[in-house]
Amino acid sequence: MDRLKQRELLHLLEEDSRMSAEQIGKMIGEPTEVVEQTIAALEAEKVIVKYPALVNWERVDDHPYVNAMIDVKVTPKRDVGFDEVAERICRFPEVKAVYLMSGASYDLSIILEGKTMKEVATFVSQKLSTLDSVVSTATHFILKRYKHDGVELEDRDEDHRMVVTP
Amino acid sequence: MSTQVKVKNRLSSTVQSLKPSGIRRFFDLAASMEGVISLGVGEPDFVTPWRMREASISSLERGHTAYTSNAGMLPLRVEIQKYLEERFSVSYHPETEILVTVGASEAIDIALRAILDPGDEVLVVEPCYVSYEPVIRLAGGVPVFLKTTMENQFKLTPQELETHITERTKAIIFCYPNNPTGGTMTAEEWKTLLPIIEKHDLMVISDEIYAELTYGRMHDSIAALPGMKDRTILISGFSKAFAMTGWRLGYVCASPDLLAGMLKIHQYTMLCAPTMAQMAALEALRHGRSDMERMIESYRQRRNYVVDGFRHIGLTCHEPDGAFYAFPSVASTGLSSAEFAEKLLMEEKVAVVPGDVFGESGKGHIRCSYATSMEQLKKALERMERLMGRLS
């Protein structure tokens, strides 16, 4: 499959990872088998990393959770810079994302998910702050998510176009 | 005699003679039903990209609420000139050859009114947009229809063109990429028509509103061909490519004399296009290209999907190269377009438009817009397959 079609395939999967190879094939004009082989190759090359569902947990009443963004200032180490501490932070299952930042008064930005605010606070005070390289932390709780991963989580208007038009 | 009858008699004989839209009855029926999946919609399913909406809001905040020049804001006309030159290799002077209109519909109207004298004949390539015939009649002209067929991918042939030319033929009007068939014309195909157009000194009204929506190749404008610019009135707009239907913003390009004529009608009727819509259009041309490309890619994928789907359920369908309509034949079912469309609506709650509302050449076909979500398209095809199963 050529690169343009491969890109198109990736866009389609990113939009809806449950789309079948047959449907994708029809949409981009390639046989189903070719789509399947390409997807397998892209998975092997780690271009496709995961097929996540984007869940709006706020709509699931019995699933309490708290999201926080934590700014972390660290002391980089000789030879390994920020990588060693970042990798260490990545290993905590409650950590959902870790980014090295530029232009900020801190170095690492961490996105954390916990069941309660207390759980997040415990993680920050007992696990994160106590790491050798960590100089300081600032925790920001996310109050509401409006848009995530390019998707607006609020209800969209229904199709308001006339049923039949010229 | 009742007052109602008296008032009706005051309508001009031309207006009285116009037939109501063939789509109307169907629309009323579809709108009265619950759970209808519509493939009958002739507009993008995308909301106008945010950058255009934001540009318009911002212009209001800054108080840009006054009239613009009759011909439209000059910066917008300059952008239109650059855009047409870059995309379709047609070059118009922004000050004398481009006029911003209230949608492409107004452009079609003023183009016809500017060139027609009573009784002049206008060749109309069928199947065609439902407004051409009434607008020609309102301008005092007489429409003469040129047929195209699915076997010929709905392209106009030199034979069909030449056969219908008379002493009174003044112009020819068409829309390529075509609504409702999705058919397109290549530069080579246009070239076969040029000797006839030149020999009979025809004016050409080229409705290119779907020019951006071509799949697999660039749109070829007839105006770009040698010797055609001066006899062509090029019409386009922002509705389809930029998903800006409700903004009512189009434009017409023609040689200075023709444009001056159209400008007279425009300034005495519309005065100018809405300022805030012009601000949004300016943003669309300057920065909206990626939004447009994203939408086109999505239409192409859906086109592939539905055409394959129609063929799979037993409907013959040519592969449309442009616009966002498929025009499958339902002749194999033994039903007329209207009968099939009505059955599909009543029994399976899928709305499509009967092909014959777009003229005789549309008989035996249905127009299906794929400017709707994949989920809806998938469901619609499942429902159509069920109906086809019962009909076979």
Coordinates of C-alpha atoms in Angstrom, one line a residue:
Chain A
M1 CA 0.0 0.0 0.0
D2 CA 1.4 3.4 -0.9
R3 CA 2.2 6.0 1.8
L4 CA -0.8 8.2 1.1
K5 CA -3.2 5.4 1.4
Q6 CA -1.4 4.2 4.5
R7 CA -1.8 7.6 6.1
E8 CA -5.5 7.6 5.1
L9 CA -5.9 4.2 6.8
L10 CA -4.3 5.5 10.0
H11 CA -6.6 8.5 10.0
L12 CA -9.6 6.2 9.7
L13 CA -8.4 3.9 12.5
E14 CA -7.6 6.9 14.7
E15 CA -11.2 8.1 14.1
D16 CA -12.8 4.7 14.7
S17 CA -10.6 1.8 15.6
R18 CA -13.5 -0.6 15.4
M19 CA -13.9 -0.1 11.7
S20 CA -13.5 -3.4 9.9
A21 CA -10.7 -4.0 7.4
E22 CA -13.4 -4.7 4.8
Q23 CA -15.0 -1.3 5.4
I24 CA -11.7 0.5 5.3
G25 CA -10.8 -1.3 2.2
K26 CA -14.0 -0.1 0.4
M27 CA -13.4 3.5 1.6
I28 CA -9.8 3.8 0.5
G29 CA -10.1 1.5 -2.5
E30 CA -7.9 -1.4 -1.5
P31 CA -8.6 -5.2 -1.1
T32 CA -9.5 -6.3 2.4
E33 CA -6.4 -8.6 2.6
V34 CA -4.1 -5.7 1.8
V35 CA -5.7 -3.6 4.5
E36 CA -5.2 -6.5 7.0
Q37 CA -1.6 -7.0 6.0
T38 CA -0.9 -3.3 6.3
I39 CA -2.5 -3.0 9.7
A40 CA -0.4 -6.0 10.9
A41 CA 2.8 -4.4 9.6
L42 CA 2.0 -1.1 11.2
E43 CA 1.3 -2.8 14.5
A44 CA 4.6 -4.7 14.2
E45 CA 6.5 -1.4 13.4
K46 CA 4.8 0.2 16.5
V47 CA 3.2 2.8 14.3
I48 CA -0.1 1.6 15.7
V49 CA 0.6 1.4 19.4
K50 CA -2.8 0.7 20.9
Y51 CA -6.5 0.8 20.1
P52 CA -8.0 2.8 23.0
A53 CA -11.6 3.7 23.5
L54 CA -12.1 7.3 24.5
V55 CA -14.5 7.1 27.4
N56 CA -16.2 10.1 28.9
W57 CA -16.2 8.8 32.5
E58 CA -18.2 11.7 33.7
R59 CA -21.2 10.0 32.1
V60 CA -20.5 6.8 34.1
D61 CA -22.0 7.6 37.5
D62 CA -20.5 4.8 39.5
H63 CA -17.0 5.3 38.4
P64 CA -15.5 8.0 40.6
Y65 CA -12.2 9.3 39.4
V66 CA -10.0 12.4 39.7
N67 CA -7.7 13.7 37.1
A68 CA -4.8 16.0 38.0
M69 CA -2.0 17.7 36.1
I70 CA 1.2 18.0 38.1
D71 CA 4.1 20.3 37.3
V72 CA 7.3 18.8 38.5
K73 CA 10.6 20.5 38.9
V74 CA 13.5 18.1 38.9
T75 CA 17.3 18.2 39.0
P76 CA 18.7 16.5 35.9
K77 CA 21.4 14.0 36.3
R78 CA 24.7 13.7 34.5
D79 CA 24.6 11.5 31.3
V80 CA 20.9 10.7 31.7
G81 CA 19.4 14.2 32.0
F82 CA 15.7 14.0 32.8
D83 CA 15.2 10.5 31.3
E84 CA 15.9 8.5 34.4
V85 CA 13.5 10.2 36.6
A86 CA 10.9 10.4 33.9
E87 CA 11.1 6.7 33.2
R88 CA 10.7 6.0 36.9
I89 CA 7.6 8.2 37.1
C90 CA 6.2 6.4 34.1
R91 CA 6.2 3.1 35.9
F92 CA 3.5 4.2 38.4
P93 CA 0.1 2.8 37.0
E94 CA -1.8 5.9 38.1
V95 CA 0.4 8.1 35.9
K96 CA -1.3 8.4 32.5
A97 CA 1.1 10.7 30.7
V98 CA 4.6 12.2 31.3
Y99 CA 5.9 15.0 29.2
L100 CA 9.2 16.9 29.3
M101 CA 8.3 20.6 28.8
S102 CA 10.1 23.6 27.4
G103 CA 9.5 27.2 28.3
A104 CA 7.9 26.5 31.6
S105 CA 9.1 27.1 35.2
Y106 CA 9.0 23.3 35.7
D107 CA 10.5 20.4 33.8
L108 CA 8.0 17.5 33.7
S109 CA 4.2 17.6 33.2
I110 CA 2.4 14.6 34.5
I111 CA -1.2 13.6 34.1
L112 CA -2.5 11.5 36.9
E113 CA -5.7 9.6 37.5
G114 CA -6.9 8.5 40.9
K115 CA -10.1 7.4 42.5
T116 CA -10.3 10.3 45.0
M117 CA -8.5 13.5 45.7
K118 CA -6.9 11.9 48.7
E119 CA -5.5 9.2 46.6
V120 CA -3.9 11.7 44.3
A121 CA -2.6 13.7 47.3
T122 CA -1.1 10.6 48.8
F123 CA 0.7 9.7 45.5
V124 CA 2.2 13.2 45.2
S125 CA 3.3 13.5 48.8
Q126 CA 4.5 10.0 49.4
K127 CA 5.7 8.7 46.0
L128 CA 6.4 11.6 43.7
S129 CA 7.9 14.3 46.0
T130 CA 10.1 11.8 47.8
L131 CA 12.0 10.9 44.6
D132 CA 15.6 12.0 44.8
S133 CA 15.6 14.3 41.8
V134 CA 12.3 15.9 42.4
V135 CA 12.7 19.5 43.7
S136 CA 9.1 20.6 43.8
T137 CA 5.6 19.8 42.6
A138 CA 2.4 21.8 41.9
T139 CA -0.8 19.8 41.5
H140 CA -3.8 21.1 39.5
F141 CA -7.0 19.2 39.6
I142 CA -9.0 18.9 36.4
L143 CA -12.6 20.0 37.2
K144 CA -14.2 19.2 33.8
R145 CA -13.0 17.9 30.5
Y146 CA -14.5 19.7 27.5
K147 CA -12.3 18.3 24.8
H148 CA -9.9 15.4 25.0
D149 CA -7.7 13.9 22.3
G150 CA -9.3 16.1 19.7
V151 CA -12.8 15.0 20.6
E152 CA -15.3 17.4 22.1
L153 CA -17.0 15.5 25.0
E154 CA -20.1 17.7 25.2
D155 CA -23.2 16.7 23.2
R156 CA -23.1 17.9 19.6
D157 CA -26.1 19.3 17.9
E158 CA -28.1 16.8 15.8
D159 CA -28.1 17.1 12.1
H160 CA -30.3 20.1 11.5
R161 CA -30.3 20.0 7.7
M162 CA -33.5 19.6 5.8
V163 CA -34.2 15.9 5.1
V164 CA -34.4 16.5 1.4
T165 CA -32.9 19.5 -0.4
P166 CA -32.1 20.4 -4.1
Chain B
M1 CA -65.2 35.6 -7.2
S2 CA -63.2 35.3 -4.0
T3 CA -60.4 37.6 -3.0
Q4 CA -58.0 34.7 -3.1
V5 CA -58.6 34.1 -6.8
K6 CA -58.2 37.7 -7.7
V7 CA -54.9 37.9 -5.9
K8 CA -53.7 34.7 -7.7
N9 CA -54.6 36.2 -11.0
R10 CA -52.2 39.1 -10.3
L11 CA -49.2 36.7 -10.5
S12 CA -47.4 37.0 -13.8
S13 CA -48.2 34.3 -16.3
T14 CA -44.6 33.1 -16.1
V15 CA -44.7 32.6 -12.3
Q16 CA -48.1 30.9 -12.6
S17 CA -46.7 28.5 -15.2
L18 CA -43.7 27.5 -13.0
K19 CA -44.1 24.0 -11.6
P20 CA -43.6 23.6 -7.8
S21 CA -40.4 21.8 -6.9
G22 CA -40.7 18.1 -7.4
I23 CA -38.7 17.6 -4.2
R24 CA -41.2 19.5 -2.1
R25 CA -43.9 16.7 -1.7
F26 CA -41.2 14.3 -0.9
F27 CA -39.6 16.5 1.7
D28 CA -43.0 17.0 3.4
L29 CA -43.5 13.3 3.6
A30 CA -40.0 12.5 4.8
A31 CA -40.1 15.3 7.4
S32 CA -43.3 14.0 8.8
M33 CA -41.8 10.6 9.7
E34 CA -39.7 9.5 12.6
G35 CA -36.3 7.8 12.3
V36 CA -35.7 8.6 8.7
I37 CA -32.1 8.3 7.4
S38 CA -31.7 10.9 4.8
L39 CA -29.6 10.6 1.7
G40 CA -31.5 13.4 0.2
V41 CA -29.5 16.3 1.6
G42 CA -27.8 18.5 -0.9
E43 CA -25.4 20.1 1.5
P44 CA -22.2 19.1 3.4
D45 CA -22.7 17.4 6.8
F46 CA -19.9 19.4 8.2
V47 CA -20.5 22.5 10.2
T48 CA -18.5 25.4 8.7
P49 CA -15.0 25.1 10.1
W50 CA -14.4 27.1 13.2
R51 CA -11.8 29.5 11.7
M52 CA -14.4 30.9 9.3
R53 CA -17.1 31.2 12.0
E54 CA -14.5 32.9 14.3
A55 CA -13.5 35.3 11.5
S56 CA -17.1 36.3 11.1
I57 CA -17.7 36.7 14.8
S58 CA -14.6 38.7 15.1
S59 CA -15.6 41.0 12.3
L60 CA -18.9 41.7 14.1
E61 CA -17.0 42.5 17.3
R62 CA -14.9 45.0 15.4
G63 CA -18.1 46.6 14.0
H64 CA -17.8 45.6 10.4
T65 CA -21.5 45.9 9.8
A66 CA -21.7 48.3 6.9
Y67 CA -22.3 47.7 3.2
T68 CA -19.3 46.7 1.2
S69 CA -18.7 47.7 -2.4
N70 CA -21.4 46.4 -4.7
A71 CA -19.0 44.0 -6.3
G72 CA -17.9 42.7 -2.9
M73 CA -14.9 43.6 -0.7
L74 CA -11.8 44.1 -2.9
P75 CA -9.5 41.9 -0.7
L76 CA -12.0 39.1 -1.1
R77 CA -12.1 39.5 -4.9
V78 CA -8.3 39.5 -4.9
E79 CA -8.3 36.2 -3.0
I80 CA -10.8 34.7 -5.4
Q81 CA -8.6 35.7 -8.3
K82 CA -5.5 34.1 -6.7
Y83 CA -7.5 31.0 -5.8
L84 CA -8.9 30.5 -9.2
E85 CA -5.6 31.0 -10.9
E86 CA -3.8 28.7 -8.5
R87 CA -6.4 25.9 -8.4
F88 CA -7.9 25.9 -11.9
S89 CA -5.6 28.0 -14.0
V90 CA -8.3 30.6 -14.9
S91 CA -7.4 34.2 -14.5
Y92 CA -9.8 37.1 -13.8
H93 CA -9.1 40.7 -12.9
P94 CA -10.4 41.3 -9.4
E95 CA -11.6 44.8 -10.1
T96 CA -13.4 44.3 -13.4
E97 CA -14.1 40.6 -13.8
I98 CA -15.2 39.3 -10.4
L99 CA -18.5 39.9 -8.6
V100 CA -19.3 38.6 -5.2
T101 CA -23.0 37.4 -5.0
V102 CA -25.5 36.1 -2.5
G103 CA -24.8 32.5 -3.2
A104 CA -24.1 30.9 -6.5
S105 CA -27.9 30.9 -7.0
E106 CA -28.0 34.6 -7.4
A107 CA -25.0 34.4 -9.7
I108 CA -27.0 32.0 -12.0
D109 CA -30.0 34.3 -11.9
I110 CA -28.1 37.5 -12.8
A111 CA -26.1 35.8 -15.5
L112 CA -29.2 34.6 -17.2
R113 CA -31.0 37.9 -16.8
A114 CA -28.0 39.8 -18.1
I115 CA -27.8 38.0 -21.4
L116 CA -31.3 36.8 -22.3
D117 CA -33.9 38.6 -24.4
P118 CA -37.4 37.2 -24.4
G119 CA -37.6 34.0 -26.4
D120 CA -33.9 33.3 -26.4
E121 CA -33.2 29.6 -26.0
V122 CA -30.8 28.2 -23.4
L123 CA -29.4 24.7 -23.6
V124 CA -29.5 23.0 -20.3
V125 CA -27.4 19.8 -19.7
E126 CA -29.6 17.2 -18.0
P127 CA -29.9 15.8 -15.3
C128 CA -29.6 19.2 -13.8
Y129 CA -30.0 21.3 -10.7
V130 CA -33.7 21.9 -10.2
S131 CA -33.5 25.7 -10.4
Y132 CA -32.1 26.1 -13.9
E133 CA -35.4 25.7 -15.8
P134 CA -37.5 28.1 -13.6
V135 CA -34.7 30.7 -13.5
I136 CA -34.3 30.7 -17.3
R137 CA -38.1 31.1 -17.7
L138 CA -38.2 34.0 -15.2
A139 CA -35.5 35.7 -17.2
G140 CA -37.7 35.4 -20.3
G141 CA -35.7 32.5 -21.9
V142 CA -36.8 29.1 -23.1
P143 CA -34.9 26.1 -21.8
V144 CA -34.0 23.3 -24.2
F145 CA -32.7 20.2 -22.6
L146 CA -29.7 18.2 -23.6
K147 CA -29.6 14.6 -22.5
T148 CA -26.8 12.7 -20.9
T149 CA -26.8 9.0 -19.9
M150 CA -25.2 6.7 -17.3
E151 CA -23.6 4.7 -20.1
N152 CA -21.7 7.8 -21.0
Q153 CA -20.9 8.8 -17.4
F154 CA -23.4 11.7 -17.8
K155 CA -21.0 13.6 -20.0
L156 CA -22.3 16.0 -22.7
T157 CA -21.5 14.8 -26.2
P158 CA -20.9 17.0 -29.3
Q159 CA -23.7 15.2 -31.1
E160 CA -26.2 16.0 -28.4
L161 CA -25.1 19.6 -28.3
E162 CA -25.2 20.2 -32.0
T163 CA -28.6 18.6 -32.5
H164 CA -30.4 21.1 -30.3
I165 CA -28.9 24.4 -31.5
T166 CA -31.3 26.7 -33.3
E167 CA -31.3 30.3 -34.6
R168 CA -32.5 31.3 -31.1
T169 CA -29.9 29.5 -29.1
K170 CA -28.1 32.1 -27.0
A171 CA -26.3 30.1 -24.3
I172 CA -25.6 26.8 -22.7
I173 CA -25.7 26.2 -18.9
F174 CA -24.3 23.2 -17.0
C175 CA -22.9 22.1 -13.7
Y176 CA -19.8 20.0 -13.7
P177 CA -19.0 18.2 -11.4
N178 CA -22.7 17.5 -11.7
N179 CA -25.6 17.7 -9.3
P180 CA -27.2 15.1 -9.2
T181 CA -25.1 12.6 -11.1
G182 CA -21.5 13.4 -9.8
G183 CA -20.4 13.2 -13.5
T184 CA -17.4 15.4 -14.5
M185 CA -15.8 16.5 -17.8
T186 CA -12.1 16.4 -18.6
A187 CA -10.3 19.1 -20.6
E188 CA -10.1 16.6 -23.5
E189 CA -13.9 16.1 -23.4
W190 CA -14.5 19.9 -23.3
K191 CA -12.3 20.3 -26.3
T192 CA -14.6 18.2 -28.4
L193 CA -17.4 20.7 -27.7
L194 CA -15.5 23.9 -28.4
P195 CA -15.7 24.0 -32.2
I196 CA -19.5 23.7 -31.9
I197 CA -19.7 26.4 -29.2
E198 CA -17.5 28.7 -31.3
K199 CA -19.3 28.0 -34.6
H200 CA -22.7 28.9 -33.1
D201 CA -21.3 31.8 -31.0
L202 CA -22.8 30.4 -27.8
M203 CA -22.4 31.9 -24.3
V204 CA -21.4 29.4 -21.7
I205 CA -22.7 29.5 -18.1
S206 CA -20.5 27.2 -16.2
D207 CA -21.7 26.4 -12.7
E208 CA -18.6 25.1 -10.9
I209 CA -19.9 25.1 -7.4
Y210 CA -18.6 21.5 -6.9
A211 CA -15.2 22.2 -8.5
E212 CA -13.3 21.4 -5.4
L213 CA -15.1 18.1 -4.8
T214 CA -13.4 15.9 -7.4
Y215 CA -11.9 12.6 -6.6
G216 CA -8.7 11.3 -8.1
R217 CA -8.1 14.3 -10.4
M218 CA -8.3 18.1 -10.5
H219 CA -11.4 19.8 -11.9
D220 CA -11.0 21.1 -15.5
S221 CA -12.8 24.4 -16.0
I222 CA -14.0 25.1 -19.5
A223 CA -13.0 28.8 -18.9
A224 CA -9.4 27.7 -18.8
L225 CA -9.4 26.4 -22.4
P226 CA -8.1 28.5 -25.3
G227 CA -10.6 31.1 -26.5
M228 CA -13.2 30.3 -23.9
K229 CA -12.7 32.9 -21.2
D230 CA -14.5 35.7 -23.0
R231 CA -17.6 33.6 -23.8
T232 CA -17.8 31.9 -20.4
I233 CA -19.5 33.1 -17.3
L234 CA -17.9 31.1 -14.4
I235 CA -20.0 30.7 -11.3
S236 CA -18.9 29.3 -8.0
G237 CA -19.2 29.8 -4.3
F238 CA -18.3 28.7 -0.8
S239 CA -21.3 26.5 0.1
K240 CA -20.0 23.1 -0.9
A241 CA -16.2 23.2 -0.7
F242 CA -16.1 25.1 2.6
A243 CA -19.3 23.8 4.1
M244 CA -20.8 27.3 4.1
T245 CA -24.3 26.8 2.7
G246 CA -26.1 29.1 5.1
W247 CA -23.8 32.0 4.6
R248 CA -25.1 32.5 1.1
L249 CA -21.9 33.6 -0.6
G250 CA -20.9 32.9 -4.2
Y251 CA -19.2 34.7 -7.0
V252 CA -19.4 35.1 -10.7
C253 CA -16.5 35.8 -13.1
A254 CA -16.8 37.1 -16.6
S255 CA -15.3 39.5 -19.1
P256 CA -15.7 43.2 -18.0
D257 CA -18.6 44.1 -20.3
L258 CA -20.6 41.1 -19.2
L259 CA -19.7 41.6 -15.6
A260 CA -20.8 45.3 -15.7
G261 CA -24.2 44.1 -16.9
M262 CA -24.5 41.6 -14.1
L263 CA -23.4 44.2 -11.6
K264 CA -26.2 46.5 -12.6
I265 CA -28.8 43.8 -11.7
H266 CA -26.9 42.9 -8.6
Q267 CA -26.7 46.5 -7.3
Y268 CA -30.4 47.2 -8.0
T269 CA -31.5 44.0 -6.3
M270 CA -29.0 42.7 -3.7
L271 CA -26.8 45.7 -3.4
C272 CA -24.0 43.7 -1.9
A273 CA -23.4 40.3 -0.3
P274 CA -23.6 40.2 3.5
T275 CA -20.4 41.7 5.0
M276 CA -19.9 39.1 7.8
A277 CA -20.2 36.3 5.3
Q278 CA -17.6 38.0 3.1
M279 CA -15.3 38.2 6.1
A280 CA -15.7 34.4 6.7
A281 CA -15.1 33.7 3.0
L282 CA -11.9 35.8 3.1
E283 CA -10.7 33.6 5.9
A284 CA -11.7 30.5 4.1
L285 CA -9.6 31.3 1.0
R286 CA -6.6 32.5 3.1
H287 CA -6.4 29.8 5.7
G288 CA -9.2 27.3 5.1
R289 CA -7.5 25.0 2.6
S290 CA -6.6 22.2 5.1
D291 CA -10.2 22.2 6.4
M292 CA -11.4 21.8 2.9
E293 CA -9.0 19.0 2.1
R294 CA -10.0 17.1 5.2
M295 CA -13.7 17.2 4.2
I296 CA -12.9 16.2 0.6
E297 CA -10.9 13.2 1.8
S298 CA -13.9 12.2 3.9
Y299 CA -16.3 12.5 0.9
R300 CA -14.1 10.4 -1.3
Q301 CA -13.9 7.6 1.3
R302 CA -17.7 7.7 1.6
R303 CA -18.1 7.8 -2.1
N304 CA -16.1 4.6 -2.5
Y305 CA -18.1 3.0 0.3
V306 CA -21.6 3.8 -1.0
V307 CA -20.9 3.0 -4.7
D308 CA -19.5 -0.4 -3.7
G309 CA -22.5 -0.8 -1.5
F310 CA -25.1 0.0 -4.2
R311 CA -23.4 -2.4 -6.6
H312 CA -23.4 -5.1 -4.0
I313 CA -27.1 -4.8 -3.4
G314 CA -27.8 -5.0 -7.1
L315 CA -28.2 -1.3 -8.2
T316 CA -26.1 -0.3 -11.2
C317 CA -24.2 2.8 -10.3
H318 CA -21.5 4.7 -12.3
E319 CA -18.6 5.9 -10.2
P320 CA -19.1 9.6 -9.7
D321 CA -15.9 11.6 -10.0
G322 CA -17.2 14.6 -8.3
A323 CA -19.8 16.4 -6.0
F324 CA -21.2 14.3 -3.2
Y325 CA -24.0 12.4 -5.0
A326 CA -24.3 8.9 -6.3
F327 CA -27.0 8.4 -9.0
P328 CA -27.7 4.7 -9.1
S329 CA -30.2 3.2 -11.5
V330 CA -33.3 1.6 -10.1
A331 CA -34.6 0.5 -13.5
S332 CA -33.8 -3.2 -12.7
T333 CA -36.5 -3.2 -10.0
G334 CA -39.2 -2.3 -12.6
L335 CA -40.2 0.7 -10.5
S336 CA -40.0 4.3 -11.5
S337 CA -37.7 6.6 -9.6
A338 CA -40.6 8.1 -7.7
E339 CA -42.1 4.7 -6.9
F340 CA -38.8 3.3 -5.7
A341 CA -38.1 6.4 -3.6
E342 CA -41.5 6.4 -2.1
K343 CA -41.3 2.6 -1.3
L344 CA -37.9 3.1 0.2
L345 CA -39.1 5.9 2.4
M346 CA -42.4 4.3 3.5
E347 CA -41.0 0.8 4.1
E348 CA -37.4 1.3 5.1
K349 CA -37.4 5.0 6.2
V350 CA -34.6 6.0 3.9
A351 CA -35.0 9.3 2.0
V352 CA -33.5 9.7 -1.4
V353 CA -34.5 12.1 -4.2
P354 CA -36.2 10.6 -7.3
G355 CA -34.0 11.2 -10.3
D356 CA -36.6 12.6 -12.6
V357 CA -37.0 15.8 -10.6
F358 CA -33.7 16.7 -12.2
G359 CA -35.1 16.2 -15.7
E360 CA -36.1 13.5 -18.1
S361 CA -32.5 12.1 -18.2
G362 CA -32.8 11.3 -14.5
K363 CA -35.7 8.9 -15.0
G364 CA -35.0 5.5 -13.6
H365 CA -32.4 6.8 -11.1
I366 CA -32.3 8.1 -7.6
R367 CA -30.0 10.7 -6.1
C368 CA -28.3 9.6 -3.0
S369 CA -26.1 12.2 -1.1
Y370 CA -23.2 10.6 0.7
A371 CA -22.6 13.8 2.7
T372 CA -23.8 12.1 5.8
S373 CA -22.1 10.1 8.5
M374 CA -20.6 6.6 7.8
E375 CA -22.9 5.2 10.5
Q376 CA -25.9 6.5 8.7
L377 CA -24.6 5.4 5.3
K378 CA -24.1 1.9 6.6
K379 CA -27.6 1.7 8.1
A380 CA -29.1 3.1 4.9
L381 CA -27.4 0.5 2.8
E382 CA -28.6 -2.3 5.1
R383 CA -32.1 -1.0 4.8
M384 CA -31.9 -0.6 1.0
E385 CA -30.6 -4.2 0.8
R386 CA -33.7 -5.4 2.7
L387 CA -35.9 -3.6 0.2
M388 CA -34.0 -4.9 -2.8
G389 CA -34.4 -8.4 -1.3
R390 CA -38.2 -8.0 -1.3
L391 CA -38.3 -6.6 -4.8
S392 CA -36.2 -9.3 -6.4

